[in-house]
PDB file of C-alpha atoms and ligand atoms in Angstrom:
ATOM      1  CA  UNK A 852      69.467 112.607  80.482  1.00  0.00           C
ATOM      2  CA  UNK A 853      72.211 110.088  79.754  1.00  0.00           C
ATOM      3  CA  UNK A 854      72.160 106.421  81.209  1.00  0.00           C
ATOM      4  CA  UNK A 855      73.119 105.675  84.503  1.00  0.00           C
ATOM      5  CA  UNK A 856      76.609 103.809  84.723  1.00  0.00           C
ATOM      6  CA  UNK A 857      75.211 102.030  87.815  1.00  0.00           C
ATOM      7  CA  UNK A 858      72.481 101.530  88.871  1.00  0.00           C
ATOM      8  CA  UNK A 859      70.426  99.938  92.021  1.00  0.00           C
ATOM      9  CA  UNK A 860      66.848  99.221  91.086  1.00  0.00           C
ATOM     10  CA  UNK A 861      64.701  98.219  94.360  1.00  0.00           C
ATOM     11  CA  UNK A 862      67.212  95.693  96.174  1.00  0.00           C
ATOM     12  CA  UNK A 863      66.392  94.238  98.861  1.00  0.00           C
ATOM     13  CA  UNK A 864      68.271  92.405 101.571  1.00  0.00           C
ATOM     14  CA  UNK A 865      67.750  90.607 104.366  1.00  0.00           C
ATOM     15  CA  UNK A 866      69.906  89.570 107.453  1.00  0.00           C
ATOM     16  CA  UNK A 867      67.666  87.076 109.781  1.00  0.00           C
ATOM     17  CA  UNK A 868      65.436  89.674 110.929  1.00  0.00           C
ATOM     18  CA  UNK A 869      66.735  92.571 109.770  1.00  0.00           C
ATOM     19  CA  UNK A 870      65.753  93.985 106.328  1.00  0.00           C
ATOM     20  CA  UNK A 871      68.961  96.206 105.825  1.00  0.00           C
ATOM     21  CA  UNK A 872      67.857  97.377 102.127  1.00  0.00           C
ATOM     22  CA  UNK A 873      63.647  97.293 101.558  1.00  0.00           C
ATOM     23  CA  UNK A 874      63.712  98.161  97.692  1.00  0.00           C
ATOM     24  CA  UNK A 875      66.342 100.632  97.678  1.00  0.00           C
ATOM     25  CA  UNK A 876      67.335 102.394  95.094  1.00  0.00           C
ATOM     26  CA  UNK A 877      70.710 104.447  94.050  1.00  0.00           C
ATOM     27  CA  UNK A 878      72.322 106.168  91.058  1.00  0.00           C
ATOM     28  CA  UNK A 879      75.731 106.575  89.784  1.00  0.00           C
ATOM     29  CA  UNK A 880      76.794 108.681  86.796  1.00  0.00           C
ATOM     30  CA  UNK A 881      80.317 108.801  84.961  1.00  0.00           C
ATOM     31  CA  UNK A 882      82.121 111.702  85.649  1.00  0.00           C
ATOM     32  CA  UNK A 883      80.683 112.717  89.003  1.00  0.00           C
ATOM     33  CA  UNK A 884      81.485 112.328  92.750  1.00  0.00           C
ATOM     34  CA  UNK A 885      78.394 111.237  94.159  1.00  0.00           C
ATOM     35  CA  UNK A 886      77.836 111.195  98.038  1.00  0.00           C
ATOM     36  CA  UNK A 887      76.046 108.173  99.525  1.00  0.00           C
ATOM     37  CA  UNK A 888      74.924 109.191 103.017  1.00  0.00           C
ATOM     38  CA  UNK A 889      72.176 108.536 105.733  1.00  0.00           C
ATOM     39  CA  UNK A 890      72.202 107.138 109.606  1.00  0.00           C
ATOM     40  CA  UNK A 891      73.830 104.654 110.425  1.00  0.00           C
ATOM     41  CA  UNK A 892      72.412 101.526 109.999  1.00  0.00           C
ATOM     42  CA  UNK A 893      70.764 103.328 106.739  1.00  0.00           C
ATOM     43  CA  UNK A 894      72.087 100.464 104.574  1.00  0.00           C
ATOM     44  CA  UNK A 895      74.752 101.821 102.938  1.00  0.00           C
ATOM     45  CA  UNK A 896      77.281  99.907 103.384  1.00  0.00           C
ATOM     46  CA  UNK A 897      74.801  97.227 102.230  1.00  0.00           C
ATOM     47  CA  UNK A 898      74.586  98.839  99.361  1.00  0.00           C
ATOM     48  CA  UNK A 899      78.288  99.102  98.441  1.00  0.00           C
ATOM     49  CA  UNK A 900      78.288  95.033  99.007  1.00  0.00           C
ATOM     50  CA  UNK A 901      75.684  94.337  95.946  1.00  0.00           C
ATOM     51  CA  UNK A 902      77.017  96.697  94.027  1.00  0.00           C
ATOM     52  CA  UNK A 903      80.324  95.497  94.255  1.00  0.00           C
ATOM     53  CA  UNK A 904      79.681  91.760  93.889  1.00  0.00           C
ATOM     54  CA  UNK A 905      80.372  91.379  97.689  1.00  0.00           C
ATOM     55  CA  UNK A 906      76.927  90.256  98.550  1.00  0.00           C
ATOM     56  CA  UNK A 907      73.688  89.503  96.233  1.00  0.00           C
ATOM     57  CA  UNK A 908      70.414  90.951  96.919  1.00  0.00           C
ATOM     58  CA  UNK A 909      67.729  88.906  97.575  1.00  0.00           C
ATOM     59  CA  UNK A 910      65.483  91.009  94.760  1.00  0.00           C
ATOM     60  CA  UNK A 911      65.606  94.080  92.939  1.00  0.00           C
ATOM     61  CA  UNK A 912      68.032  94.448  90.048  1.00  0.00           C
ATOM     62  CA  UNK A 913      71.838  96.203  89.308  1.00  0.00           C
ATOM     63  CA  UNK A 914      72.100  97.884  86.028  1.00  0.00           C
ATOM     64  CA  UNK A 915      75.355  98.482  84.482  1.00  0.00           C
ATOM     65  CA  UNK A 916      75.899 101.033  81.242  1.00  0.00           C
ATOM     66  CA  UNK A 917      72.097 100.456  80.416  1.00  0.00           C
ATOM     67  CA  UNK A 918      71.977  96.455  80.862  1.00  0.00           C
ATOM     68  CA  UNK A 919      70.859  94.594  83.684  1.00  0.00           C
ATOM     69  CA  UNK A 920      73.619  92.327  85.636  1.00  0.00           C
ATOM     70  CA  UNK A 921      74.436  89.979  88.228  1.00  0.00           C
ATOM     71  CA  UNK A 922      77.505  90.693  90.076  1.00  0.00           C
ATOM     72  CA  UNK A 923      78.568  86.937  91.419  1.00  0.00           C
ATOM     73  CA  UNK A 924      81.649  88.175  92.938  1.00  0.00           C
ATOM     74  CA  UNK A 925      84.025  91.029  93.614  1.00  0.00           C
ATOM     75  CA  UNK A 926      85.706  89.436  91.020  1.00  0.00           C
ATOM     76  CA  UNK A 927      83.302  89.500  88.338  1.00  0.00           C
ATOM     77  CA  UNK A 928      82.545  93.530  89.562  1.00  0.00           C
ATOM     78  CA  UNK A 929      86.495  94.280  89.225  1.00  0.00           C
ATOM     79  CA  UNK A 930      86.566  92.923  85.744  1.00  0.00           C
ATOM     80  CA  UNK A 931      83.506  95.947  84.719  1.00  0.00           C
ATOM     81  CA  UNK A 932      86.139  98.301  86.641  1.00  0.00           C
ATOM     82  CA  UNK A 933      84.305  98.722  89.855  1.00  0.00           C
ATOM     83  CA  UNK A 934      85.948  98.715  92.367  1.00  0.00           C
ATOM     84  CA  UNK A 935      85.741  99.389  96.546  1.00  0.00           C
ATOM     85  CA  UNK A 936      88.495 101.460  98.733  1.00  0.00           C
ATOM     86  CA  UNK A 937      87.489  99.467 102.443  1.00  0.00           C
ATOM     87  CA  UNK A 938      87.642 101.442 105.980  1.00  0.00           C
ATOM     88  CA  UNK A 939      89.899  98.558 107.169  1.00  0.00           C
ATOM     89  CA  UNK A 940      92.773  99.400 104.683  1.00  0.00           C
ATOM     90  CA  UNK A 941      93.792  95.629 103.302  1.00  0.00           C
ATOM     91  CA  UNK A 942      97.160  96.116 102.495  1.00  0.00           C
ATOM     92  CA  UNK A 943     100.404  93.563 102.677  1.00  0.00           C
ATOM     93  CA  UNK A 944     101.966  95.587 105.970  1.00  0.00           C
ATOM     94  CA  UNK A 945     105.726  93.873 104.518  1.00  0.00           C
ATOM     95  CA  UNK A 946     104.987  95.004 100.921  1.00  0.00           C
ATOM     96  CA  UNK A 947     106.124  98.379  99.358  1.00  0.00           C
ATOM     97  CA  UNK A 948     103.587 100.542  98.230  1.00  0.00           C
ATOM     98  CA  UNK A 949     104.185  99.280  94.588  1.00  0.00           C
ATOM     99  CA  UNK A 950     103.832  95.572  95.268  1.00  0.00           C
ATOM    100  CA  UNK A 951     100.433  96.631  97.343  1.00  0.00           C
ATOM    101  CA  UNK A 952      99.276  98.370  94.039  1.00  0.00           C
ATOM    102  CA  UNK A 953      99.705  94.915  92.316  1.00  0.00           C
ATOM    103  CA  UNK A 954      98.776  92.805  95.026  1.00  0.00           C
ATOM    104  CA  UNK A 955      96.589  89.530  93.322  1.00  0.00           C
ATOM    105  CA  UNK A 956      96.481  91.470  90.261  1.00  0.00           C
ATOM    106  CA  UNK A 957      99.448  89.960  88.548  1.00  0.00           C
ATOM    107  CA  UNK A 958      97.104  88.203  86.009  1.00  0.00           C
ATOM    108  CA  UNK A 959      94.481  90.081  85.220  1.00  0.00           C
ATOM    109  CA  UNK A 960      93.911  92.407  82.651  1.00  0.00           C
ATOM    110  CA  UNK A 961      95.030  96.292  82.518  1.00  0.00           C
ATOM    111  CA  UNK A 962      93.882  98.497  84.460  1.00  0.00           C
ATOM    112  CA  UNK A 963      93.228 102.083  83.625  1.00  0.00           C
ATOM    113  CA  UNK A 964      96.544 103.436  83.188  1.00  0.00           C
ATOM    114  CA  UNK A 965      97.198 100.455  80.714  1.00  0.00           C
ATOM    115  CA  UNK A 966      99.253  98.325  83.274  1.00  0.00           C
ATOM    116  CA  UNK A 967      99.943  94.721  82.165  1.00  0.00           C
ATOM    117  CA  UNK A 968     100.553  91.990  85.256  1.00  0.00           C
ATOM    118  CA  UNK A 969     104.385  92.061  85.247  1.00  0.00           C
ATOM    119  CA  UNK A 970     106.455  90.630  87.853  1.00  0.00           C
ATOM    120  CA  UNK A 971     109.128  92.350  87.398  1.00  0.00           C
ATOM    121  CA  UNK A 972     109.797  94.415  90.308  1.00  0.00           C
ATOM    122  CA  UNK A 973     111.699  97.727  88.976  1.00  0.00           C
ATOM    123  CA  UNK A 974     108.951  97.858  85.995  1.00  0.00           C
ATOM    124  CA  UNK A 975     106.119  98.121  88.745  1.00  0.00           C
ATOM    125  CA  UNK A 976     107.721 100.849  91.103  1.00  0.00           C
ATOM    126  CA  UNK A 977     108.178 103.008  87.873  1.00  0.00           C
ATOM    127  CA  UNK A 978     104.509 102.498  87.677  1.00  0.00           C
ATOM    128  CA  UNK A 979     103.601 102.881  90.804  1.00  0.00           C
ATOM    129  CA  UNK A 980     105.580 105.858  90.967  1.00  0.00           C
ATOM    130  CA  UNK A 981     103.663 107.234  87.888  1.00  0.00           C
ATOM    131  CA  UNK A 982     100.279 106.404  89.532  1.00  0.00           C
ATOM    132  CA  UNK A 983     101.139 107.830  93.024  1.00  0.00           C
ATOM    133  CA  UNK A 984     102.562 110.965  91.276  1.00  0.00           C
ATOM    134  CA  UNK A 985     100.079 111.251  88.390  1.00  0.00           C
ATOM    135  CA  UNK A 986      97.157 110.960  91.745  1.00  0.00           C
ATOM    136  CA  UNK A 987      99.057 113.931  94.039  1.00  0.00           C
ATOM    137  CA  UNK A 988     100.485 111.462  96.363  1.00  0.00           C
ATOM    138  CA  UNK A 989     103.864 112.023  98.183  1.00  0.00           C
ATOM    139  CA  UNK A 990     105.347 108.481  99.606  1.00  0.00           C
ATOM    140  CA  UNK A 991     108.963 108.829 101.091  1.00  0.00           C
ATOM    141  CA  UNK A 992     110.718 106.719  99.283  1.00  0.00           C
ATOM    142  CA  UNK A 993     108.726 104.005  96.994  1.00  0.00           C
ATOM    143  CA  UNK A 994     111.031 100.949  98.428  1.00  0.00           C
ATOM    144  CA  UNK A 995     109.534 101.663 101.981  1.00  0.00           C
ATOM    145  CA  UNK A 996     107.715  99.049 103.604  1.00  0.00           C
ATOM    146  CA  UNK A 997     103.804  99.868 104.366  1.00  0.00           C
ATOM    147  CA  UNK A 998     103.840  99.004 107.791  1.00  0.00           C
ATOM    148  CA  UNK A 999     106.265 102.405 108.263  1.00  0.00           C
ATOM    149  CA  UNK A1000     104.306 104.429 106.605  1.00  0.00           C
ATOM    150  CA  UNK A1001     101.817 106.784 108.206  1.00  0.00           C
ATOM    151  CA  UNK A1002      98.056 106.196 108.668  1.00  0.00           C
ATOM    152  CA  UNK A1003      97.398 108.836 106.183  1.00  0.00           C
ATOM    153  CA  UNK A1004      99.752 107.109 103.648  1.00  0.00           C
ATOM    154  CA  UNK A1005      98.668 104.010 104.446  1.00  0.00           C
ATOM    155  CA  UNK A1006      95.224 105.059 103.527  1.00  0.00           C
ATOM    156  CA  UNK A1007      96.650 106.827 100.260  1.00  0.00           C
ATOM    157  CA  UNK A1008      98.118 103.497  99.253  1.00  0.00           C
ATOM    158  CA  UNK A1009      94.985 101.967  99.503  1.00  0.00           C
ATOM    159  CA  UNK A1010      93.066 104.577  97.737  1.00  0.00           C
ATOM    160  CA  UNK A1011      95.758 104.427  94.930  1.00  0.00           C
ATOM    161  CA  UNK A1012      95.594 100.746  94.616  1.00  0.00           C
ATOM    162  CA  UNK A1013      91.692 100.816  94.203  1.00  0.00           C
ATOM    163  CA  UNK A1014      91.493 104.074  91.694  1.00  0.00           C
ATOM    164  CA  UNK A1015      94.445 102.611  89.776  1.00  0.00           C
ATOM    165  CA  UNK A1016      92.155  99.729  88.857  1.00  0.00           C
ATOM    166  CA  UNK A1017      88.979 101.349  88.424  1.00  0.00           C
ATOM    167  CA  UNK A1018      88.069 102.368  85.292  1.00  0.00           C
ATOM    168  CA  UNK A1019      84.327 103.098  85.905  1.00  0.00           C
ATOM    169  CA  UNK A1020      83.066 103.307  89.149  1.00  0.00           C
ATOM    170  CA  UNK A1021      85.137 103.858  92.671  1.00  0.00           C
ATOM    171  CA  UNK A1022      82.977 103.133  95.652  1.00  0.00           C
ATOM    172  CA  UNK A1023      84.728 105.170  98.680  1.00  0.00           C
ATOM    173  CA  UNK A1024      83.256 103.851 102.572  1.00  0.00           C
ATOM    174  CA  UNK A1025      84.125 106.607 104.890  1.00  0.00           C
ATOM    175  CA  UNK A1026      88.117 107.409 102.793  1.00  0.00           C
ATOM    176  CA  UNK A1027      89.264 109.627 105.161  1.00  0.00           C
ATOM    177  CA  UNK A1028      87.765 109.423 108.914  1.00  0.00           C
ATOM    178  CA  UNK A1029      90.996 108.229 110.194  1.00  0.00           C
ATOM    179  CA  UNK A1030      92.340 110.901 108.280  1.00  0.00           C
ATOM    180  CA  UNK A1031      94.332 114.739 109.720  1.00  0.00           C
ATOM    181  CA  UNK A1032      93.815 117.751 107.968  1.00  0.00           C
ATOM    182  CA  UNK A1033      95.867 117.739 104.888  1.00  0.00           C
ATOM    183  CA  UNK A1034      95.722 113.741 104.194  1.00  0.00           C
ATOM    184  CA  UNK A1035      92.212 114.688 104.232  1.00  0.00           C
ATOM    185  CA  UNK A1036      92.499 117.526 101.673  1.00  0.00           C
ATOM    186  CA  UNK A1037      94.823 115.379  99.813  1.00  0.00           C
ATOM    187  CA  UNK A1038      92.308 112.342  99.544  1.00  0.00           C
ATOM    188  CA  UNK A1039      89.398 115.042  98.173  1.00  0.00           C
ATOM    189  CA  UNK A1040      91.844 116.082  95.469  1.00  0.00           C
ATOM    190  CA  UNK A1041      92.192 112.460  94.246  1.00  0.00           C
ATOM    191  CA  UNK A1042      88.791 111.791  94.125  1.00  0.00           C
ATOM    192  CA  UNK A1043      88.458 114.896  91.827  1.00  0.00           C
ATOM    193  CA  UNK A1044      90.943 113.752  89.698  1.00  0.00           C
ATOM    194  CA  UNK A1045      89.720 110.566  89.538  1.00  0.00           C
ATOM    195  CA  UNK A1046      86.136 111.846  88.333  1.00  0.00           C
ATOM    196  CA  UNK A1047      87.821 114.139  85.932  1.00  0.00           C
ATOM    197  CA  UNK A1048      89.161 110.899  84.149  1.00  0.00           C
ATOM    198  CA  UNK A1049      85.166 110.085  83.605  1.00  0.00           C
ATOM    199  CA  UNK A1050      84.935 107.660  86.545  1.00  0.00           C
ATOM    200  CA  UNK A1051      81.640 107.873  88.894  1.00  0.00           C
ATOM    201  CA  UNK A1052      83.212 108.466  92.324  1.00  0.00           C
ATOM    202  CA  UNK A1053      80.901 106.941  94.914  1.00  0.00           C
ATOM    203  CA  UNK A1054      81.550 108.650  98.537  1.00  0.00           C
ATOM    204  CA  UNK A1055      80.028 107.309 101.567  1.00  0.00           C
ATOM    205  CA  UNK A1056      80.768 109.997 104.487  1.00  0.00           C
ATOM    206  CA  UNK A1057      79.391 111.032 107.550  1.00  0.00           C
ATOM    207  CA  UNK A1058      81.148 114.194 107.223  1.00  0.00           C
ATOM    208  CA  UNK A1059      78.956 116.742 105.887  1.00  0.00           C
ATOM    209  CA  UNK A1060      81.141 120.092 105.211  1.00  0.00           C
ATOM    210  CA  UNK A1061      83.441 116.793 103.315  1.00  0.00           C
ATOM    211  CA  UNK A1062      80.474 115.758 101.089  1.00  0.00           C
ATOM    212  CA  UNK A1063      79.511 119.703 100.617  1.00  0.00           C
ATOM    213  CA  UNK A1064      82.870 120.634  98.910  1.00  0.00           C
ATOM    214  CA  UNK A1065      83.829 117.577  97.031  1.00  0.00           C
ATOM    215  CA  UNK A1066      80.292 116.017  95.723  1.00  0.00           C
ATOM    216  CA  UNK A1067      78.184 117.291  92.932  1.00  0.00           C
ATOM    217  CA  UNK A1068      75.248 114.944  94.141  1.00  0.00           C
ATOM    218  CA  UNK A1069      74.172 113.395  96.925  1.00  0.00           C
ATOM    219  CA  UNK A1070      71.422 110.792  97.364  1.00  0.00           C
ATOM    220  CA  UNK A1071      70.315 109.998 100.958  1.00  0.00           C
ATOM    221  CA  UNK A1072      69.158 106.358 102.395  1.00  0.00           C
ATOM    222  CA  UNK A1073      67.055 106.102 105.373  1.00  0.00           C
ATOM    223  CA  UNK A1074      65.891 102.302 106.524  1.00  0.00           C
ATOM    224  CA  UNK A1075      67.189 100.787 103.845  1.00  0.00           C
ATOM    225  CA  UNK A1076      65.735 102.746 100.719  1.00  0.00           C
ATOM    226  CA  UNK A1077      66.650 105.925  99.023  1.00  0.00           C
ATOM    227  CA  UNK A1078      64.717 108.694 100.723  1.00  0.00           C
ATOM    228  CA  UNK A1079      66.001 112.023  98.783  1.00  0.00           C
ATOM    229  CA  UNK A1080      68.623 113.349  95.660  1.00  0.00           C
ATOM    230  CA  UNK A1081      70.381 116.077  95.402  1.00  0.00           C
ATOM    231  CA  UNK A1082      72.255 118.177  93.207  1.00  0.00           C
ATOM    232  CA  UNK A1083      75.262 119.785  95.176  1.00  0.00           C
ATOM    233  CA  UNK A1084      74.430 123.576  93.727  1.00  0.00           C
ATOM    234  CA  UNK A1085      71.865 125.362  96.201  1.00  0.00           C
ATOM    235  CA  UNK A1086      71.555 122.080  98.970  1.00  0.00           C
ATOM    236  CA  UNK A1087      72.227 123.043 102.880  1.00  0.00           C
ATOM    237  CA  UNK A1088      73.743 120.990 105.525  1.00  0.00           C
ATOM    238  CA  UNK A1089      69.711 121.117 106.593  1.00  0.00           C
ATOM    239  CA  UNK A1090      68.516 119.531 103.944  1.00  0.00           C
ATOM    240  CA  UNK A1091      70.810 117.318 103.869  1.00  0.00           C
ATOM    241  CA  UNK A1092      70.445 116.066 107.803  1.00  0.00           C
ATOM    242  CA  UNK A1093      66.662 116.701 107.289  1.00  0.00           C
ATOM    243  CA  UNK A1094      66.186 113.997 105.147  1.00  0.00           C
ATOM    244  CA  UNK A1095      68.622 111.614 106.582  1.00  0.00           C
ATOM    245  CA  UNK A1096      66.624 111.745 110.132  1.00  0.00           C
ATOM    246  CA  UNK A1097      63.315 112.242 108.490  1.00  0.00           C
ATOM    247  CA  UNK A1098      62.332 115.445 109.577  1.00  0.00           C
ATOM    248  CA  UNK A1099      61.963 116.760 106.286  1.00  0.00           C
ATOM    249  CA  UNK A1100      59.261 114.812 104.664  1.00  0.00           C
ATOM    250  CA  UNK A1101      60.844 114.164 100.922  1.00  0.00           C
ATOM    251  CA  UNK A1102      60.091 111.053  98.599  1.00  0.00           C
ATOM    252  CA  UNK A1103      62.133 109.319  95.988  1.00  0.00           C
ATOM    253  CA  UNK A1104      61.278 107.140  94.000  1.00  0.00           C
ATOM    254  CA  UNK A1105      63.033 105.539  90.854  1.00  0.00           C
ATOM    255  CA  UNK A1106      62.276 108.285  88.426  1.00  0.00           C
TER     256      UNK A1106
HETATM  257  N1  ADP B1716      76.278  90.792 107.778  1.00  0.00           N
HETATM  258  C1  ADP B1716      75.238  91.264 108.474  1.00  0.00           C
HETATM  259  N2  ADP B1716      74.564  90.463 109.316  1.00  0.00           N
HETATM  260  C2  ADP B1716      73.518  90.924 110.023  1.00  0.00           C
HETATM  261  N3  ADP B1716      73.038  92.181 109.959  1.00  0.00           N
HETATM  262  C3  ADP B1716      73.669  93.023 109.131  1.00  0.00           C
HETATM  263  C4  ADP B1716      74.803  92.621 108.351  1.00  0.00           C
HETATM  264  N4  ADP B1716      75.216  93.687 107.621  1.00  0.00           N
HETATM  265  C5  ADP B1716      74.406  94.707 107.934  1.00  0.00           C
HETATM  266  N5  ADP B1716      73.459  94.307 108.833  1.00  0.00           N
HETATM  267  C6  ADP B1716      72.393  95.154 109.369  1.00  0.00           C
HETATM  268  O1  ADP B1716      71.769  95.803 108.289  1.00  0.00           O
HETATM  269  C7  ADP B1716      71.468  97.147 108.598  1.00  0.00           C
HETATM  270  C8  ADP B1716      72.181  98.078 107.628  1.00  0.00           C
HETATM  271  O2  ADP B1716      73.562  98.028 107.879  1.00  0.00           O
HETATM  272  P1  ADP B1716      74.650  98.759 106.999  1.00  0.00           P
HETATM  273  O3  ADP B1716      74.423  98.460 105.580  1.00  0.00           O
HETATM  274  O4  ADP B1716      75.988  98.429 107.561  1.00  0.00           O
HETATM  275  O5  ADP B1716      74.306 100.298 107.287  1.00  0.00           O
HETATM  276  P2  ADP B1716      75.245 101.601 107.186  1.00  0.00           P
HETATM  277  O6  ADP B1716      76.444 101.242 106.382  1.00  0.00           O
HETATM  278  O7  ADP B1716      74.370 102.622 106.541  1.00  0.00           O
HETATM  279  O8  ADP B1716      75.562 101.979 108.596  1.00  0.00           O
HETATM  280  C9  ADP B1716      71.887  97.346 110.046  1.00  0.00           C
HETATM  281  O9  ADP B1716      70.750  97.140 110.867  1.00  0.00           O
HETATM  282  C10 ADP B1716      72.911  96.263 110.253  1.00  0.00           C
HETATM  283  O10 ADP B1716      72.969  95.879 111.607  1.00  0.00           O
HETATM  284 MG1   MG B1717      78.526 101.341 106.837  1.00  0.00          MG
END
């Protein structure tokens, strides 16, 4: 089997009290849309944070392309090309769309598409253009401010900025739950393109029929370690909400 691109071996975290991940562990390949999901409270969203350089685990290791690392910051994780599309979309509400796509990236190195940090305004609406266009998203007009766009293209914005960046690994918390109908279609469709372009799409989603048609793998927490894996072909929407609740009795460990 080839290596991992990411990978979470035993973390653990601890709030106070609380032990949100005991030894969890979790799997991401290139090239595949895996779904993340479990109960809330499961520790995903833990999860997302160490493996994104939000927050450090207090044990257990991160591999990344077969050699152990230590994410220090989101920072550090962007520069690997992981990056994180947020529920609360953090966007510039006075930007356009393109400024929003280079938002605090001015500096820093290309991105997938082979962007350099340019100021110059006209060069980075003809990219952005290209990146909205080349990911299936329609914006009225590119000069628009965000704050008139709709919630569904204010979430595409912010799913644009984040894929446009990532070059390995997308991590995607709940994309499209404030999502109608055909944003929601439309979202799916970039995250296919975006793992056709040899990225590991990470979904987290509570919506089950949504993980069924656009995952090809699911792995399941429950209390804060990974309870069950999946491959998409044969799985039910039983099996899948029998291991998240623990009524079917499955084990997982790192093999
Ligand atoms: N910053 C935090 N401070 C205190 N407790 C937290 C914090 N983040 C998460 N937790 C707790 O850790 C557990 C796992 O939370 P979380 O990772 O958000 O789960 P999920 O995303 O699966 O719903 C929950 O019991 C939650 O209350
Ligand atoms: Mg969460």
């Amino acid at each position: 089997m080839t290596t991992p691109l990411l990978e979470a071996r035993a973390l653990v975290k601890t709030y106070g009290h609380v032990q949100a991940l005991r030894g969890a562990n979790f799997t991401a390949y290139a090239g595949e849309v895996v779904a993340l999901i479990g109960d809330n409270g499961a520790g995903k969203s833990t999860l997302v944070s160490c493996l994104s350089g939000t927050s450090q685990a207090d044990a257990g290791e991160v591999w990344f392309e077969g050699r152990q690392v230590r994410l220090d910051s989101p920072a550090h994780a962007q520069r690997l090309g992981i990056e994180v599309v947020y529920q609360d979309l953090a966007l510039a509400a006075d930007l356009d769309p393109a400024a929003n796509l280079f938002l605090g990236r001015e500096l820093m190195r290309p991105g997938v598409l082979g962007w350099f940090g340019v100021l110059d305004r006209r060069r980075m609406r003809e990219e952005a253009t290209a990146a909205f266009g080349e990911l299936g998203i329609e914006l009225p007009d590119a000069g628009t401010r965000v704050s008139s766009l709709s919630g569904g293209q204010r979430q595409s914005v912010a799913v644009a900025r984040s894929v446009a960046w990532a070059s390995k690994v997308i991590f995607m918390d709940e994309p499209t739950a404030a999502l109608g109908v055909v944003q929601r279609e439309r979202v799916l469709d970039v995250m296919r393109r975006v793992r056709d372009r040899g990225i590991a799409v990470v979904l987290i989603s509570h919506n089950m029929p949504e993980v069924l048609a656009v995952a090809d793998r699911v792995e399941v927490l429950r209390l804060g370690q990974r309870v069950a894996r999946f491959d998409i072909a044969g799985v039910s929407l039983d099996d899948l909400v029998g291991a998240m609740t623990g009524a079917l009795d499955v084990t997982d460990g790192a093999a």
